[in-house]
Amino acid sequence: MKVGILGGGQLARMIALAGYPLDVEFIVLDPSDHAGATGLAEHLQGDYTDKALLAELAKKADVVTYEFENVPAEVAAFLAEHTRVYPAPNALSVSQDRLHEKEFFHQLNIPTAHYATIGSLEDLRQAMEHIKYPAILKSRRMGYDGKGQVFLKSEGQLAEAWDAVERVDCVVEGFVDFQREVSIIAARRANGEIAFYPLSENIHEKGILRVAECCVGDKLQQQAESYVVKLLDALDYVGVVALELFDVDGSFVANEFAPRVHNSGHWTIEGAETSQFENHLRAILNLPLGSTKARGYTGMVNFIGGLPTIESVLNIPNAHYHLYAKSPRKGRKVAHATVRADSKEEYSKSLQKLIELAKSTDDS
Amino acid sequence: MKVGILGGGQLARMIALAGYPLDVEFIVLDPSDHAGATGLAEHLQGDYTDKALLAELAKKADVVTYEFENVPAEVAAFLAEHTRVYPAPNALSVSQDRLHEKEFFHQLNIPTAHYATIGSLEDLRQAMEHIKYPAILKSRRMGYDGKGQVFLKSEGQLAEAWDAVERVDCVVEGFVDFQREVSIIAARRANGEIAFYPLSENIHEKGILRVAECCVGDKLQQQAESYVVKLLDALDYVGVVALELFDVDGSFVANEFAPRVHNSGHWTIEGAETSQFENHLRAILNLPLGSTKARGYTGMVNFIGGLPTIESVLNIPNAHYHLYAKSPRKGRKVAHATVRADSKEEYSKSLQKLIELAKSTDDS
C-alpha cells in the first residue's frame, strides 16, 4: 500500500514513521528540497497546485491525505477525481473557511462564540454593536498559529484592525472567557467506526501551542465526544480529526477543527496504545482502529525556534525527543518531546523540566 | 549524525525507525536489492567483504554497527581502522565462535553446559566418554536459528552426526535440562553506564524463536544482570547485547550471547519505556540511555514463513503488527506482533490469539 501526502513536514514525517511497521510506503508532494519526511518517502518536489505532479501523486498513491488544511479546493477536487482522498474535500472546504466552519457548528448545534461575517469596515462597526468587547477579528482563510488575527478591545481600534488584516474577508467573534482550552482527537473509518482519544488540555502562548497534556477520565470527555461525533458523521469523515474546544464553566464552546493529525495529539506517540498517526493511517486504509487508551500519565512540550541539546532532553526521565529535521528559525516548530510515566508525580516532574528546557531555548 | 549498518534486514529497519525521531540518518550495506531497511536508509548494494563499499560506508557514517554477528573478522577490522565500530570487533570475534564464547563465559565464572572442542570424529568419540547423553554437536561458526546443530542421543549416532555437520570445527555440549529459556537484553555506553531490560522468557520450536514474554519482577533478574554485567565490562562493550540463559532449578546456565539487538527483545518497541533499538542507538552515539522499564504486561509473537492478514492482527486488542517488507518463504521470519496491556488477563488473551494466528500461518 502506498499513501500520498500533500506536505512533507513533521506531520508527514510522523505519519510515515507510524506506517512503516504496517508495510505502508509513502510519497509526498512538497515544494522544499529537504522536508521533514525526506528519507522516509518518495519526494515530489514542486508546488501544491502543479497538475502534473498532482497527477503523478494520484497515480502512484492508493490513497492521498494531507498534513495541512489550506489545500486549495481545486487541488483537492483534482486529486479526488483521480484517486481516493481522505479526509474528503468537503472537510477541507468547511475547515479552511472560518465562516463556513462556524455555520457548520451552528447547524450541528455545537455551541460557538457569537460571530458575524465581515467584508468591510462598515460590517465590522455594525457587528460590534451586537458583539461585546473584547472580540477577535480573524481572516476567514489561511489562519494558523494565531496569524491573521487581531484582538479588539474597543471601538477606536476598528479601522486599524481592518487594515491589519489587510481588508480580507473576515469573521469577528466575541472573546470566550474560558477556564481552559482542550482538544479532542478522534479517528473515523468509512464504515462509521470511531475511536476517541482522551481530551488534551492545551496551553498556547503568542498563539502557538506550547504544552498539551492528556486528561484521562475528564468529566467533560463525554460532551466532547458528543460534539466530535456529530461533526464526523455529518461530514462522513475518514481519518483523524482534531476539534478544539473552550471549557467555559464546565460547558464546551467549539473554537475550530483541523481535518488532520494535530499537534495537541503528539503525546499519543508514546502516551496512547495507538498513536494518532497510526490511527489516521488505519482509518484511511480501512483497517481496524487501534486502542486510544492512554498509557499512564502523559503530555507533550513543543520546542519553538530553538533546540535544546539532545542530551539535555534525554537526561530527563521518561522523556522522548522528536526532532523534525528542520533548521531552527524564529517562531518555527522544530521538535517536541513527550513524557509518559506510571505515576503522576514522576510525570509532573519530567513535564516541568521539559517546559523549563523549552523556555530556555524558545525563540518565538 | 549518520549511522552505518552492516545488513539491511528487519533489525536495521527497526533501528532506523527508532533513530529518525532523534534525527539520526542511516546508511546500510546489504547484498539484496530490496532489504527491510530500503526506503529508510541510503543503501549500498554489494557483498559485505567489498572493500570499496566498506570504505564508502566508513566514510559516510559517524559510527558503524551491524545487525548480525557473523561479520568476517577482517571486515570488522577494516571498518575499525576507518571509523568507530560498535560493538567493537572483539565482541564479534568471541560471539561468532562457540568455543571462544564458551571459554569466555568460563573465564568470567558464568556457568555453561559441559563442553569439549571437536576437530575430528575421534575427538567427538573421546569427548562423549565424559559428557552425558543427550548432547548437542554444534559447528563453531555461522550457527543461527538452530542451523549447524545435531542432537546426539547415543554413541551409534556419532559418525552420522559428524557427517551432518560437514566435519567442520565444532563444540559438543551436554544437553541442559532446563525449565525455561530466558534472555536478558542490556545496553552499555562507553562511559560504563548500563541499562538492563526485564528478562524475556523465550519459546523456541524447530530451533526458531516463536514467543518472547517480558518477565517483570522475575526472581532471577539479579542473577542474569550479574552475568551480563561481567560480559559487558570484560568486553568494554558499547551497544545492546542479548545473553541467552537456561533456567535450571533456579540457577542460570549461559547458552550464548548476541552482540546486537535481538528478536527476544522486540516486545520493547511498545512494551518498554525505551525500545532496545533506541537504546542501541543511544549507546553507540554516546547519549544517555533511556528507561528500560516495562509498560505493563507485554510480549511478542513471531510470524514464520507465512503472514496473517493485517486485519486479523489489528483486530486483536492491543496488538501491534511489525511487518518486515520481506516476501514469505519457508522458515523465514517475516513479521512479529507485540502485545501490551495494563492487566494480565487482557494481555494473556491477546497473546494467545496471536499465538493461534502464528500457528495458522506458520510455514517453518
XYZ file of C-alpha atoms in Angstrom, chain A residues 124-302:
179
model
C -17.203 45.399 11.416
C -18.609 48.551 13.007
C -22.156 47.209 12.729
C -21.244 43.757 14.072
C -19.522 45.251 17.093
C -22.731 46.982 18.086
C -24.062 43.475 18.938
C -20.906 41.578 19.922
C -19.300 42.534 23.211
C -15.670 43.655 23.606
C -13.172 42.103 23.771
C -13.545 40.329 20.453
C -11.265 38.870 17.799
C -11.182 39.752 14.141
C -9.956 36.774 12.126
C -9.357 36.356 8.410
C -11.719 33.710 7.052
C -8.914 31.835 5.323
C -5.280 30.777 5.791
C -5.099 31.337 9.526
C -2.865 29.162 11.695
C -0.753 29.624 14.823
C -2.531 32.919 15.572
C -1.693 34.520 12.223
C -4.270 36.828 10.616
C -5.918 37.680 13.926
C -6.412 40.976 15.757
C -7.642 41.299 19.323
C -10.246 44.048 19.626
C -10.601 45.889 22.923
C -12.542 48.986 21.923
C -14.307 50.762 19.088
C -11.395 53.134 18.480
C -9.322 50.214 17.243
C -11.585 49.011 14.442
C -10.141 50.909 11.475
C -6.614 49.963 12.411
C -7.620 46.316 12.885
C -9.306 46.244 9.498
C -6.072 47.476 7.919
C -4.040 44.970 9.937
C -5.949 42.006 8.462
C -5.358 43.586 5.036
C -9.100 44.084 4.481
C -9.675 40.431 3.545
C -12.926 38.596 4.254
C -13.137 38.017 7.984
C -15.264 36.857 10.828
C -15.392 38.715 14.080
C -16.135 36.688 17.168
C -16.713 37.505 20.796
C -13.790 36.613 23.038
C -14.564 33.474 25.014
C -13.563 33.833 28.633
C -12.595 30.195 29.097
C -11.068 28.338 32.038
C -9.082 26.046 29.765
C -8.505 25.126 26.144
C -8.830 21.475 25.233
C -8.954 19.406 22.081
C -10.375 16.028 21.289
C -8.697 13.862 18.680
C -10.811 11.182 17.057
C -10.470 8.797 14.147
C -13.266 7.565 11.898
C -13.292 4.786 9.299
C -15.515 4.737 6.222
C -17.717 2.105 7.905
C -18.534 4.599 10.672
C -16.276 3.069 13.364
C -14.991 5.904 15.577
C -12.214 5.938 18.184
C -11.843 8.876 20.603
C -8.671 9.826 22.417
C -8.806 11.206 25.936
C -9.010 15.023 25.940
C -5.852 17.106 25.641
C -5.541 20.243 27.700
C -3.608 22.769 25.652
C -1.553 25.786 26.639
C -0.903 28.409 23.973
C 1.420 31.388 24.105
C 1.698 34.011 21.365
C -0.894 31.937 19.505
C 1.365 28.865 19.336
C 0.710 25.601 21.160
C 3.313 25.060 23.895
C 2.104 22.202 26.061
C -0.576 19.535 25.646
C -1.476 17.232 28.498
C -3.617 14.125 28.277
C -6.646 14.325 30.633
C -7.663 10.768 31.483
C -11.148 10.471 32.977
C -12.012 14.124 32.379
C -15.585 14.877 33.420
C -16.215 16.642 30.081
C -14.946 13.738 27.918
C -18.484 12.652 27.004
C -19.536 16.154 25.995
C -16.503 16.492 23.719
C -17.198 13.086 22.163
C -20.828 14.017 21.542
C -19.713 17.095 19.571
C -16.969 15.453 17.558
C -19.201 12.535 16.615
C -21.745 14.960 15.110
C -19.021 16.596 13.101
C -17.555 13.287 11.873
C -20.881 11.783 10.901
C -22.122 14.963 9.197
C -19.003 15.037 7.020
C -18.946 11.236 6.533
C -15.376 11.788 7.607
C -12.484 9.348 7.128
C -9.233 9.892 9.049
C -8.137 11.687 12.196
C -9.714 14.979 13.201
C -8.899 17.425 15.995
C -11.684 19.551 17.471
C -10.554 22.487 19.624
C -12.886 23.466 22.444
C -13.041 26.115 25.171
C -14.165 24.987 28.604
C -16.445 27.721 29.962
C -17.734 26.854 33.426
C -17.956 23.162 32.572
C -19.515 23.526 29.115
C -17.726 23.452 25.818
C -17.712 26.151 23.164
C -16.193 24.997 19.865
C -13.278 27.008 18.513
C -12.230 25.240 15.319
C -11.381 21.858 13.890
C -8.411 20.572 11.929
C -9.057 17.785 9.384
C -5.724 16.077 10.079
C -3.370 14.769 12.749
C -2.788 17.557 15.238
C -0.011 18.967 17.373
C -2.131 18.580 20.514
C -2.141 14.806 19.877
C 1.611 14.281 19.676
C 1.633 12.761 23.179
C -0.188 9.768 21.637
C 3.100 8.543 20.085
C 4.301 7.137 23.386
C 1.323 8.001 25.557
C -1.521 6.129 23.859
C -1.823 2.483 22.934
C -2.054 3.512 19.270
C -0.757 6.887 18.095
C -2.917 9.395 16.213
C -0.563 8.879 13.252
C -1.131 5.126 13.120
C -4.879 5.536 13.611
C -5.022 8.102 10.809
C -3.412 5.524 8.525
C -5.650 2.738 9.782
C -8.701 4.923 9.119
C -7.756 5.987 5.580
C -6.611 2.449 4.673
C -9.854 0.971 6.007
C -8.154 -1.073 8.738
C -9.469 -1.720 12.262
C -8.774 1.269 14.516
C -6.369 0.724 17.416
C -6.992 1.336 21.085
C -6.811 5.018 22.013
C -6.330 4.318 25.706
C -3.698 6.409 27.482
C -0.675 4.587 28.859
C -0.394 6.184 32.280
C 0.200 9.944 32.637
C 1.380 11.671 29.503
C 1.885 15.014 27.798
C 3.905 16.935 25.251
C 6.053 20.073 25.092
C 6.851 21.929 21.853
